[in-house]
Coordinates of C-alpha atoms and ligand atoms in Angstrom, one line a residue:
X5 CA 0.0 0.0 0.0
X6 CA 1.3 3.5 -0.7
X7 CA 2.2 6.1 2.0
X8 CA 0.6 8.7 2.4
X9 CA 2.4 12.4 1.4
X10 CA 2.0 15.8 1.6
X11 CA 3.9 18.2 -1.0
X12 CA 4.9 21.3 -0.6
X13 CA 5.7 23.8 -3.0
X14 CA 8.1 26.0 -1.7
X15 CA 8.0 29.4 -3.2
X16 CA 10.5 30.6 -0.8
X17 CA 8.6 31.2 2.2
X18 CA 10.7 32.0 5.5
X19 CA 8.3 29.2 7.1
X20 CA 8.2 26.5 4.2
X21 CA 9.8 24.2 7.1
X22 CA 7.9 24.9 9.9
X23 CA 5.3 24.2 7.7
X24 CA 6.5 21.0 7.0
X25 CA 7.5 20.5 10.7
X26 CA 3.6 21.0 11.7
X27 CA 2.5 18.5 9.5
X28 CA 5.2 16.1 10.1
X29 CA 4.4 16.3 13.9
X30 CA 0.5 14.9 12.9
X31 CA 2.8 11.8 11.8
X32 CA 1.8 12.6 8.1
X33 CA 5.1 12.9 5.9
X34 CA 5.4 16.0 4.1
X35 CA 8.2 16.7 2.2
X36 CA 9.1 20.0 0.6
X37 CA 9.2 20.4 -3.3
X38 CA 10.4 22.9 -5.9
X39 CA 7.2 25.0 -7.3
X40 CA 8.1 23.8 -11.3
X41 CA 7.4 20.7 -10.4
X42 CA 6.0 18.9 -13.2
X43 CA 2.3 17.6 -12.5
X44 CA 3.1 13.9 -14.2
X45 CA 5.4 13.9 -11.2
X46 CA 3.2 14.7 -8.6
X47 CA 0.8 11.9 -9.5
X48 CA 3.3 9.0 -10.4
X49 CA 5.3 9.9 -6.9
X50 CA 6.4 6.4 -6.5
X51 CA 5.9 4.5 -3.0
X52 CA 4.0 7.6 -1.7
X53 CA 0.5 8.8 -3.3
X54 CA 0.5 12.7 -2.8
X55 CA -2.8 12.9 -0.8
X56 CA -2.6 17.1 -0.3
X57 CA -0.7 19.9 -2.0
X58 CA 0.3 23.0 -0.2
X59 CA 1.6 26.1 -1.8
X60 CA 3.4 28.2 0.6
X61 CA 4.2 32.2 0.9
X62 CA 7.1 33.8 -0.5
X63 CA 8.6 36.9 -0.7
X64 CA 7.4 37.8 -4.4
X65 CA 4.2 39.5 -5.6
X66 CA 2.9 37.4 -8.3
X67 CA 3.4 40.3 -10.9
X68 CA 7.2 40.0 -10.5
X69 CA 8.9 39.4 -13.4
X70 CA 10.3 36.3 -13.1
X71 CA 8.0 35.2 -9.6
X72 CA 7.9 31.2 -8.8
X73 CA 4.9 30.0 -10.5
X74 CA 3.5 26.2 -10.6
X75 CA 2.3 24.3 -13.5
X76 CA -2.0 25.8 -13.1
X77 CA -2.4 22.4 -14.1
X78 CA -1.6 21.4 -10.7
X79 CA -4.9 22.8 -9.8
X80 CA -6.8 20.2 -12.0
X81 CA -5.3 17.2 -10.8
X82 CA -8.4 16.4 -8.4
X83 CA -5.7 16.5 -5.1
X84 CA -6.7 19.1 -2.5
X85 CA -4.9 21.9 -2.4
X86 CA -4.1 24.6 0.1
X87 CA -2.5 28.1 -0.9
X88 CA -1.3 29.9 1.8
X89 CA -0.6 34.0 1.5
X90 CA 1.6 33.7 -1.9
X91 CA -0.2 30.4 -2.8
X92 CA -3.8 31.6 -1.7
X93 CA -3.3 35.0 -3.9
X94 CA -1.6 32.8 -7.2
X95 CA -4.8 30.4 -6.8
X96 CA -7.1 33.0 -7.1
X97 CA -4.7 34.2 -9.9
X98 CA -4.8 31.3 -12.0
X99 CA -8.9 30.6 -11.4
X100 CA -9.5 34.3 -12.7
X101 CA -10.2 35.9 -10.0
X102 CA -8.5 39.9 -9.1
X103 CA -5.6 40.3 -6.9
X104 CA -4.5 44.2 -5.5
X105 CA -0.7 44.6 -5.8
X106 CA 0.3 46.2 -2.9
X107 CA 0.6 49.5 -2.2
X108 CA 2.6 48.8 1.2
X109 CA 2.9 45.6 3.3
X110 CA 1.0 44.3 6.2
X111 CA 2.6 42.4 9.0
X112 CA 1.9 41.1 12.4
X113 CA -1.2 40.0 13.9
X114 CA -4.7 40.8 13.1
X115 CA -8.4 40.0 13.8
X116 CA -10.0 37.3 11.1
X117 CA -14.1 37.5 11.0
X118 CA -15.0 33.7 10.2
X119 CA -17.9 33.6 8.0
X120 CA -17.9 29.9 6.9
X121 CA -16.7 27.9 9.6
X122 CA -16.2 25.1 7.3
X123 CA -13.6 23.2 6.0
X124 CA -10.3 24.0 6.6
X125 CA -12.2 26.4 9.0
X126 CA -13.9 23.8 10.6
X127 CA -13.9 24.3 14.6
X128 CA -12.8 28.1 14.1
X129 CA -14.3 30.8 16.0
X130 CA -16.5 33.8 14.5
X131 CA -13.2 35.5 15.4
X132 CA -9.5 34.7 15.0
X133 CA -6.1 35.9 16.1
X134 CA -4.2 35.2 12.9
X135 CA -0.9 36.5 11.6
X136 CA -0.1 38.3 8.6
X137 CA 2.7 38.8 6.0
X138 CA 2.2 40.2 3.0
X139 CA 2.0 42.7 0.4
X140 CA -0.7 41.8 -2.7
X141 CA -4.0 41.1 -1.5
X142 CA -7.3 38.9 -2.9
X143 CA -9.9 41.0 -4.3
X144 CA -12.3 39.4 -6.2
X145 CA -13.0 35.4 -7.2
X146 CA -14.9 33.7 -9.8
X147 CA -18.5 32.3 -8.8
X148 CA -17.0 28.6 -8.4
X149 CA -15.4 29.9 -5.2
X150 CA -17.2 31.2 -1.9
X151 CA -15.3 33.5 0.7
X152 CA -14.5 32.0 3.7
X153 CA -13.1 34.7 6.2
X154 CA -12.1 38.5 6.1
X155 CA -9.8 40.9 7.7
X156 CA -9.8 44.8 7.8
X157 CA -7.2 44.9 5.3
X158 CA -7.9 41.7 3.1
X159 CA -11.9 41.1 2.1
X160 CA -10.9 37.4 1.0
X161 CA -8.5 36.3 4.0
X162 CA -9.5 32.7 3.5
X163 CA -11.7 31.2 0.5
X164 CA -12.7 27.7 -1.2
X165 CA -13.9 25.9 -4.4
X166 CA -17.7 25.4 -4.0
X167 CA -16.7 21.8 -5.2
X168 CA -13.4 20.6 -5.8
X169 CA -11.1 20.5 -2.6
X170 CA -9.2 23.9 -3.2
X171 CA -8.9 26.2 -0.2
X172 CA -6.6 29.8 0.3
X173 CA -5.5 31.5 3.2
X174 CA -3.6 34.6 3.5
X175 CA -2.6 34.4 6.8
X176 CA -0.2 32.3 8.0
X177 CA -1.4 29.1 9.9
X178 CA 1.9 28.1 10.3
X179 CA 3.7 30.7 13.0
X180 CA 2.6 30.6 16.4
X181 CA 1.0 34.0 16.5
X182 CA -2.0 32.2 14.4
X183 CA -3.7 30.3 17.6
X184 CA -6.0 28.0 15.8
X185 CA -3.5 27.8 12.8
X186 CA -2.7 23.9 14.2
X187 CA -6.4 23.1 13.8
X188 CA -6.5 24.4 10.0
X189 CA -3.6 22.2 9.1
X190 CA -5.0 19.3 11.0
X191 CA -8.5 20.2 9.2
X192 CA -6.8 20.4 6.2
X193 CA -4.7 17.0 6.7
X194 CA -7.1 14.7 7.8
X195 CA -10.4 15.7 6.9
X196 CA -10.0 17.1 3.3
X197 CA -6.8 15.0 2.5
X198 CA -7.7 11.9 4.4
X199 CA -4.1 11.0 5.3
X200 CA -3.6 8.5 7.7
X201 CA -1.0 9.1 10.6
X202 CA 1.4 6.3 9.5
X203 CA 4.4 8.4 9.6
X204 CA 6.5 7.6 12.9
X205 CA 9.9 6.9 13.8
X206 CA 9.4 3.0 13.3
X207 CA 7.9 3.4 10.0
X208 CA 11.3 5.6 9.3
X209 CA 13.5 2.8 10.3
X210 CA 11.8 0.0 8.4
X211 CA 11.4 2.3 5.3
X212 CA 15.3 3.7 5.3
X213 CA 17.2 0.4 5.8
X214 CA 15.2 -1.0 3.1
X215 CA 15.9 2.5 1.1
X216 CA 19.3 1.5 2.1
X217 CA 19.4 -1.6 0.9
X218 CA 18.0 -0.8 -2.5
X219 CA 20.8 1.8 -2.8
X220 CA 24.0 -0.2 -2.2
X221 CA 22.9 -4.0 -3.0
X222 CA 26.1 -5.8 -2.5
X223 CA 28.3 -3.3 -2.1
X224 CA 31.2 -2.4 0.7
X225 CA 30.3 0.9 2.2
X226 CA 32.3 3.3 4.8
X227 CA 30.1 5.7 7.1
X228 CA 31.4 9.1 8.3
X229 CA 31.1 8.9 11.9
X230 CA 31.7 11.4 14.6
X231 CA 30.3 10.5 17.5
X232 CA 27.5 13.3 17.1
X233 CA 23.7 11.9 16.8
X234 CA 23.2 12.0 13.0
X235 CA 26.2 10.1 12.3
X236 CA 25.8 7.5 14.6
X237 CA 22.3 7.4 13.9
X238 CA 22.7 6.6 10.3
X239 CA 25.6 4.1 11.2
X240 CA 23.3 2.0 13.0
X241 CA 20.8 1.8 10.9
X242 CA 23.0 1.0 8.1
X243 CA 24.0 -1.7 10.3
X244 CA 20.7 -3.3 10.2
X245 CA 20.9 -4.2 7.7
X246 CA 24.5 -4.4 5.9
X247 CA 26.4 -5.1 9.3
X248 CA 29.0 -6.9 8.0
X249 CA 29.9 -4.6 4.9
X250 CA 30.0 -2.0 6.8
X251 CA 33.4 0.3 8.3
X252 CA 32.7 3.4 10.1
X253 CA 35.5 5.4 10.1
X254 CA 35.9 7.9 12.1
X255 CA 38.5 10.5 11.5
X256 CA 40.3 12.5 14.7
X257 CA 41.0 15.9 12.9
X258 CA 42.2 17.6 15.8
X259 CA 39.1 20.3 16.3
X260 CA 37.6 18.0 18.3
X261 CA 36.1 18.8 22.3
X262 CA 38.7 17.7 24.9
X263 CA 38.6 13.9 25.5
X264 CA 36.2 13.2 23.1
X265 CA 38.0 11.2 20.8
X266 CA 39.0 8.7 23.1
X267 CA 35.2 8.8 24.5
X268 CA 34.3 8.1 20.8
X269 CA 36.8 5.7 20.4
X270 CA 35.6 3.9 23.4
X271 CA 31.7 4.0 22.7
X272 CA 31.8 2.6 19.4
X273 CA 34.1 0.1 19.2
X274 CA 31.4 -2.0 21.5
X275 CA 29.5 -1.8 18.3
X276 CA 29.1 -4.2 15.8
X277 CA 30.3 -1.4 13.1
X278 CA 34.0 -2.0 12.3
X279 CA 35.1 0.7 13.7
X280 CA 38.3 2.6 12.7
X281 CA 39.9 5.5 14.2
X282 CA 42.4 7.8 12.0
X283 CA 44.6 10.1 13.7
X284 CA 45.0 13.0 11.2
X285 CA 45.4 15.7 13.6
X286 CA 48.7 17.3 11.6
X287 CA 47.1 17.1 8.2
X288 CA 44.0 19.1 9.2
X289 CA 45.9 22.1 10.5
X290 CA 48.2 21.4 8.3
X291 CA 46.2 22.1 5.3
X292 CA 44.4 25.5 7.4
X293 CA 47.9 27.5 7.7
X294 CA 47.0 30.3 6.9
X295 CA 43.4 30.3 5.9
X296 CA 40.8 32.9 7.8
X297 CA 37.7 33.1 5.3
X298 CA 34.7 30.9 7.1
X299 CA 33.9 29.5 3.9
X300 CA 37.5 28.3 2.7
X301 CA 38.3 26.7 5.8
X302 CA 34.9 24.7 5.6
X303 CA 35.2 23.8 2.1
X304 CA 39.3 22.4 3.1
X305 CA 38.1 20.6 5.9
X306 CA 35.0 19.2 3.9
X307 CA 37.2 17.8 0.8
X308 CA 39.9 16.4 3.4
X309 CA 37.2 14.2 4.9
X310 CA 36.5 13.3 2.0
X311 CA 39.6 12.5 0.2
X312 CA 40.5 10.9 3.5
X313 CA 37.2 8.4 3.5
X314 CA 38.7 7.4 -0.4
X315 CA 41.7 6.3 0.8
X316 CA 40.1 4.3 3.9
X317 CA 37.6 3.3 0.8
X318 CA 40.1 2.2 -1.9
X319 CA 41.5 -0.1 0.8
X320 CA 38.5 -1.5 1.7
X321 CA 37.2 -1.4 -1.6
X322 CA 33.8 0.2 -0.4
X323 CA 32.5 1.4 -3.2
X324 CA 29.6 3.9 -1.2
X325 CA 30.0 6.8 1.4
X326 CA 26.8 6.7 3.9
X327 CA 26.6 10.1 5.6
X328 CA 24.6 11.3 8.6
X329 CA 23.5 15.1 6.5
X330 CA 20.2 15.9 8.1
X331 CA 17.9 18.6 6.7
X332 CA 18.8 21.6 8.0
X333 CA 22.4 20.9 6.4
X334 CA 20.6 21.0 3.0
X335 CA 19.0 24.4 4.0
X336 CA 21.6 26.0 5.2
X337 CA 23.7 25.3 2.4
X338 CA 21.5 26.5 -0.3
X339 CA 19.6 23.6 -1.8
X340 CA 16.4 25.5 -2.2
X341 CA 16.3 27.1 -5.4
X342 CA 14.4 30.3 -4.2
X343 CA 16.1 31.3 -0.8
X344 CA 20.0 32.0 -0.2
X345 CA 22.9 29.8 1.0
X346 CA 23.8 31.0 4.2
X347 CA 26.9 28.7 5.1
X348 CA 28.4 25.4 3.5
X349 CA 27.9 22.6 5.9
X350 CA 30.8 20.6 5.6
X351 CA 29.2 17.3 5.1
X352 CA 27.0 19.1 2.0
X353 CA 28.2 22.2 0.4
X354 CA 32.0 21.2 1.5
X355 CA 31.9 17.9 -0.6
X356 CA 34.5 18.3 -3.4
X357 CA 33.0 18.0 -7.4
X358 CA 34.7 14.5 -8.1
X359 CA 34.0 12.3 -5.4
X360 CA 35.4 8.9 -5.7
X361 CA 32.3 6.9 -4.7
X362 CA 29.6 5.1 -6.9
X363 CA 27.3 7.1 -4.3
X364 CA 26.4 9.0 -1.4
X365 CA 23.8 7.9 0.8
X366 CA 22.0 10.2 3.4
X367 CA 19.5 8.3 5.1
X368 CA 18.8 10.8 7.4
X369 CA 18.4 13.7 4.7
X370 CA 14.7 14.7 4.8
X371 CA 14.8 14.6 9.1
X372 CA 15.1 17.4 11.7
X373 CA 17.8 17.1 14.9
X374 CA 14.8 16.1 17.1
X375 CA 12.8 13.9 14.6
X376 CA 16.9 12.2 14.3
X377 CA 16.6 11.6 17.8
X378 CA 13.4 10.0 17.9
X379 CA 14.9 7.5 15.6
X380 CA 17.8 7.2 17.1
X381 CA 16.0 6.1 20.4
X382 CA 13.7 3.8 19.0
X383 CA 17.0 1.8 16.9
X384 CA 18.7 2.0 20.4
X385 CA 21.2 4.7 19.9
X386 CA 23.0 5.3 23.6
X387 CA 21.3 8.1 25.5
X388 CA 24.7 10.1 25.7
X389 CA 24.7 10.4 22.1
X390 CA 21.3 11.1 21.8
X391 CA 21.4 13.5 24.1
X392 CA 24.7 15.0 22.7
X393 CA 24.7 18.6 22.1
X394 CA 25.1 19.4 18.3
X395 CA 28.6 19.8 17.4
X396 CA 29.1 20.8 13.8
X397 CA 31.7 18.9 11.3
X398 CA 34.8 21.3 11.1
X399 CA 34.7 21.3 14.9
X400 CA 36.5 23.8 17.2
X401 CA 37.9 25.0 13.7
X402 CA 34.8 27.3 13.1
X403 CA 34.8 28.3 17.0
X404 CA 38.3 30.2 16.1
X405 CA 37.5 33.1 14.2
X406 CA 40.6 33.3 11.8
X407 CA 43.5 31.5 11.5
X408 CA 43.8 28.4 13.7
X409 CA 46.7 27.4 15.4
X410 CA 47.8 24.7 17.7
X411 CA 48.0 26.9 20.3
X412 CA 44.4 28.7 20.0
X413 CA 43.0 25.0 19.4
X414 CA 44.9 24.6 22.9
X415 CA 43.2 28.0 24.8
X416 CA 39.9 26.9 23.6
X417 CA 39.6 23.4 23.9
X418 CA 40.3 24.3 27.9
X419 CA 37.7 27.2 27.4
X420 CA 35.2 25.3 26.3
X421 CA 35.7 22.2 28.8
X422 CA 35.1 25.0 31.3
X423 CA 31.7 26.3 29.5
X424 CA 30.5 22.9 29.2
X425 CA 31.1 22.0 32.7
X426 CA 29.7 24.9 34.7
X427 CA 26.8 24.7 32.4
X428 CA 26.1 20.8 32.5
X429 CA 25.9 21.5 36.4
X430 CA 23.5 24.2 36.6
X431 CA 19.6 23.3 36.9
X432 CA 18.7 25.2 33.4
X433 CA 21.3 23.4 31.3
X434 CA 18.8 20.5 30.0
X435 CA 16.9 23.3 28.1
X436 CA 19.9 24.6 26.1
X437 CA 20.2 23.9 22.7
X438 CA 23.5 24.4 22.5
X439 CA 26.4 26.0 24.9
X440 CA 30.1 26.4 23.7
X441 CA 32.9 29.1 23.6
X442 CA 34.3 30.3 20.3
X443 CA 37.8 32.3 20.6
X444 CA 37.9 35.6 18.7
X445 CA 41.2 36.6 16.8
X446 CA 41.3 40.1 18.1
X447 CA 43.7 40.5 20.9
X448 CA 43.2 43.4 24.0
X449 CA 44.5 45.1 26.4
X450 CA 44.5 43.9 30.1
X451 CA 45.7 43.6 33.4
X452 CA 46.4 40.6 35.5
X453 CA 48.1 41.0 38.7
X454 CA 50.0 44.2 38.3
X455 CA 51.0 43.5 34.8
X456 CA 49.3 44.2 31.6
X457 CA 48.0 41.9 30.0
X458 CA 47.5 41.9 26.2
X459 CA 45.2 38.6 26.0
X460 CA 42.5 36.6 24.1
X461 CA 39.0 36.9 24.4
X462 CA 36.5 34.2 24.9
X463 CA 32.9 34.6 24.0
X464 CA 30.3 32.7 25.6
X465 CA 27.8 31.4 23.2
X466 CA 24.4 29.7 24.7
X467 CA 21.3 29.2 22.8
X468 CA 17.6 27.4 23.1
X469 CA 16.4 26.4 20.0
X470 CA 14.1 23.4 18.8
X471 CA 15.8 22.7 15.4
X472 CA 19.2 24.9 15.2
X473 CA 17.0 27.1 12.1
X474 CA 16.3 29.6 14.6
X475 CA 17.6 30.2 18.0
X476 CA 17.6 32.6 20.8
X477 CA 19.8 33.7 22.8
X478 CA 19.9 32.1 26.4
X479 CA 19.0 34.3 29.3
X480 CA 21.8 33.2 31.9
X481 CA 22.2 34.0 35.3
X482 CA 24.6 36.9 36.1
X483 CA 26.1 34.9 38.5
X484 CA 26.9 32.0 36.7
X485 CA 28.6 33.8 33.7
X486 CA 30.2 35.2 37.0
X487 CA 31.9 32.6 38.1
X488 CA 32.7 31.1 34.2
X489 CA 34.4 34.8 33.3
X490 CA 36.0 34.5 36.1
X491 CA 37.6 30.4 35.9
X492 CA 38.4 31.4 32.5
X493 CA 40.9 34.1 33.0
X494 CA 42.0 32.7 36.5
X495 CA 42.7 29.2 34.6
X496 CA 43.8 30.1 31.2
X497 CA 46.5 32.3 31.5
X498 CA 46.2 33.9 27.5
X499 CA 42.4 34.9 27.9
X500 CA 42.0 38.1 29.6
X501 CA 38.3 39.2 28.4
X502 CA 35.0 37.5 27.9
X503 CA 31.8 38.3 26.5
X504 CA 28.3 36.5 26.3
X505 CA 26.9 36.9 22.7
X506 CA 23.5 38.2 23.4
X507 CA 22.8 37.5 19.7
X508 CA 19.4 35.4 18.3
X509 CA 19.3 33.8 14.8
X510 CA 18.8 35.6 12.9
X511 CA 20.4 37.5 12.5
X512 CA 23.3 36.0 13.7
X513 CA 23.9 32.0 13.4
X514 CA 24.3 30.0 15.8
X515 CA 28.4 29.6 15.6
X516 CA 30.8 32.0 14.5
X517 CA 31.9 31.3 11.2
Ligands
LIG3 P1 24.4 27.7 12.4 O1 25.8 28.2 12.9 O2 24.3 27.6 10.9 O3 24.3 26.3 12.9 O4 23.3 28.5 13.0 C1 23.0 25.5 13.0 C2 23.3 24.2 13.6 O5 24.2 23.4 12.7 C3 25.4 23.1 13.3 N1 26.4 23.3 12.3 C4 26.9 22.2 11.6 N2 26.7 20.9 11.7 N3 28.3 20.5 10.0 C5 27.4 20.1 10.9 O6 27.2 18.8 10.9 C6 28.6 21.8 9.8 O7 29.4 22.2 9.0 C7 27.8 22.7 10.7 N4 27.9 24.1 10.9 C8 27.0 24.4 11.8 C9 25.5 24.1 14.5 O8 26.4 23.6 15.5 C10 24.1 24.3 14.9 O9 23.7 23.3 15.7

């Protein structure tokens, strides 16, 4: 039987994910699409039947030259659709109907009057909180479609198709600030779509090791591990099923946190994974002399993992690469076509052209951090690494703004032991995201004892966030960052000044480079 699916057709929406995230948490599986998707695709979509369609915002007015557009026969393919803001004004668009460009844009949250309250409206009440973004607005509709709900600013804030299963909404259901906006999704999901909730971490294992399976047959393949969730993650449930033609390799480049190589080392070698450790500490910083663009030392790091894994590969003759990229990776490094790269993750963007391997496998590609770790418990996954704080790829080499050197790798590898310490102890620690100190290349002036001191300084970097796309800043105690300024400079005799980045992302990111 096929699986049920939910496509979206990403115009470039901020929210396209949460979106996705929303409906994912019903246990539906919805996966993000490109808008010129071509409609023979949409019906012959393999294993899954596409039971909705959802076109999202995005940041164009649909007289743009050059806006996203979908095929309109999308619209006649008898599968319910939801448009939402950009997608509700390019469905009324395409069925004839009049849409206001807009003079100026209208944000933040307003008061919907429900007329209809059916449908995707089912459950609403006569009034709604719902949030708005946008500039063009839905004037008029042809006679096949009834209005649905209205704001002070938009007379068509929500609409349908008197008969087919179409439906628009300008506001947002998505964000937060929409309070019944999880009820229209779920109205939309199950009762007009009539998907079942089949998606769920065991239906994810049993469907990716057979996915595996199917990709490298007979074939010898080599796994990237290290020692973060996704990796290991993906290296046992490769495991499940090709065991035995299987090496996980896991490659000490120097930028890892203090002690956890050997804790790495020590974890997995209990596991039926044959697991190889390879020091390459002097190559790595070898190969950064030099370098301080973000981007270039990501991209070196990236293509000496790589080039490393073919060597393990050509002695093993594994013929595949299994890697533990999760979706955010893709995002952040620019695979949709109408938003901007904002970083290469080095396990994406930082793969080299020619890669030596029949394949790359990413089981865990279409998966958010916390839907990895639902898997990850349910295939048995230790609860330290489960629980392991996000660490990215390049390592403590992206916590050193500029150049890194032994000896920086040296001040902040004993920084950050100290961060992660006094935070693992204090009572709010469990809700952190993510807690680390980056070293900054700019030196300045002090005074230790009676002598000046012209030192490093450490920043302080501590966020909460559900899925690393966004984050805020953590609101420490005073008197904890206290008493880590303090052990800082008292223990580490080059650091002299530290600072707390009181930054959220956006617009920052969550590390430094
Ligand atoms: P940013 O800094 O982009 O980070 O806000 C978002 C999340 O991703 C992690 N991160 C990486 N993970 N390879 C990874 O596997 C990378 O190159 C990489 N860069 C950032 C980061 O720690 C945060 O959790």
């Amino acid at each position: 039987m096929k699986k049920d699916l939910v496509l979206i057709l990403d115009f470039g929406s901020q929210y396209s994910h949460l979106l996705m995230r929303r409906i994912r948490e019903k246990n539906v599986y919805a996966k993000i699409v490109q808008p010129e998707i071509k409609p023979e695709e949409i019906v012959d979509s393999g294993e899954y039947s596409v039971k909705g369609i959802i076109l999202t915002g995005g940041p164009s007015s649909i007289y743009t030259k050059g806006a996203p557009r979908c095929d309109k026969k999308i619209l006649e393919l008898g599968i319910p659709i939801l448009g939402i803001c950009y997608g509700h004004q390019l469905i009324a668009y395409y069925s004839g109907g009049k849409v206001k460009r807009a003079k100026r844009m209208e944000y933040g949250v307003t008061e919907a009057v429900v007329e209809k309250r059916v449908g995707i409206l089912k459950n609403h009440g006569k009034i709604e909180k719902v949030w708005m973004s946008h500039g063009d607005t839905v004037l008029r509709l042809p006679t096949d479609f009834e209005i649905l709900a209205r704001t002070k600013n938009c007379p068509i804030a929500a609409f349908r198709h008197r008969r087919k299963h179409i439906y628009g909404v300008q506001w947002h259901p998505e964000v937060i600030h929409t309070l019944r906006g999880r009820r229209l999704l779920r109205n939309f999901v199950f009762d007009i779509c009539r998907c079942r909730p089949t998606w769920t971490p065991e239906s994810f294992v049993s469907r990716s090791v057979k996915e595996i399976r199917d990709e490298v047959g007979d074939g010898r393949c080599i796994i990237a591990l290290s020692g973060g969730v996704d990796s290991s993650t993906a290296a046992v449930l490769a495991a499940k099923d090709i065991g035995k033609k299987l090496t996980a390799v896991f490659v000490d480049h120097g930028f890892m946190r203090k002690g956890e190589p050997d804790e790495i080392k020590k974890t997995f070698s209990k596991f039926n994974l044959n697991f190889i450790c390879l020091d390459e500490r002097r190559r790595f910083i070898g190969k950064l002399r030099g370098v301080t663009d973000p981007e270039r030392k990501r991209k070196i790091i990236g293509e000496e993992f790589i080039r490393t894994f073919e060597k393990t590969a050509a002695k093993i003759k594994a013929d595949y690469l299994i890697q533990g990229t999760i979706y955010p990776d893709r995002i952040e490094s620019g695979i949709r076509a109408h938003s901007e790269k904002i970083k290469t993750h080095h396990n994406v963007g930082g793969l080299p052209l020619k890669i030596k391997f029949k394949k790359v496998v990413e089981p865990l590609r279409d998966l958010y951090k916390d839907e990895v770790r639902k898997v990850a418990r349910t295939i048995g996954v230790p609860r330290k690494i489960v629980e392991r704080q996000p660490f990215p790829g390049p390592g403590l080499a992206i916590r050193i703004v500029g150049e890194v050197t032994e000896k920086k790798l040296e001040i902040l590898k004993r920084a950050d032991e100290i961060v992660r310490k006094e935070l693992e102890g204090w009572s709010g620690g469990k809700k952190l995201w993510q807690y680390f100190a980056a070293l900054l290349s700019t030196k300045s002036t002090g005074v230790k004892g009676d002598s000046r001191a012209y030192g490093y300084t450490i920043v302080i970097r501590a966020v909460e966030s559900t899925d690393g796309m966004t984050a805020s800043y953590a609101k420490l105690p005073h008197a904890l960052l206290e008493r880590i300024s303090t052990k800082l400079t008292n223990e580490i005799p080059e650091v002299n000044r530290v600072v707390y980045d009181i930054t959220h992302k956006p617009p920052a990111t969550i590390e430094w480079e």
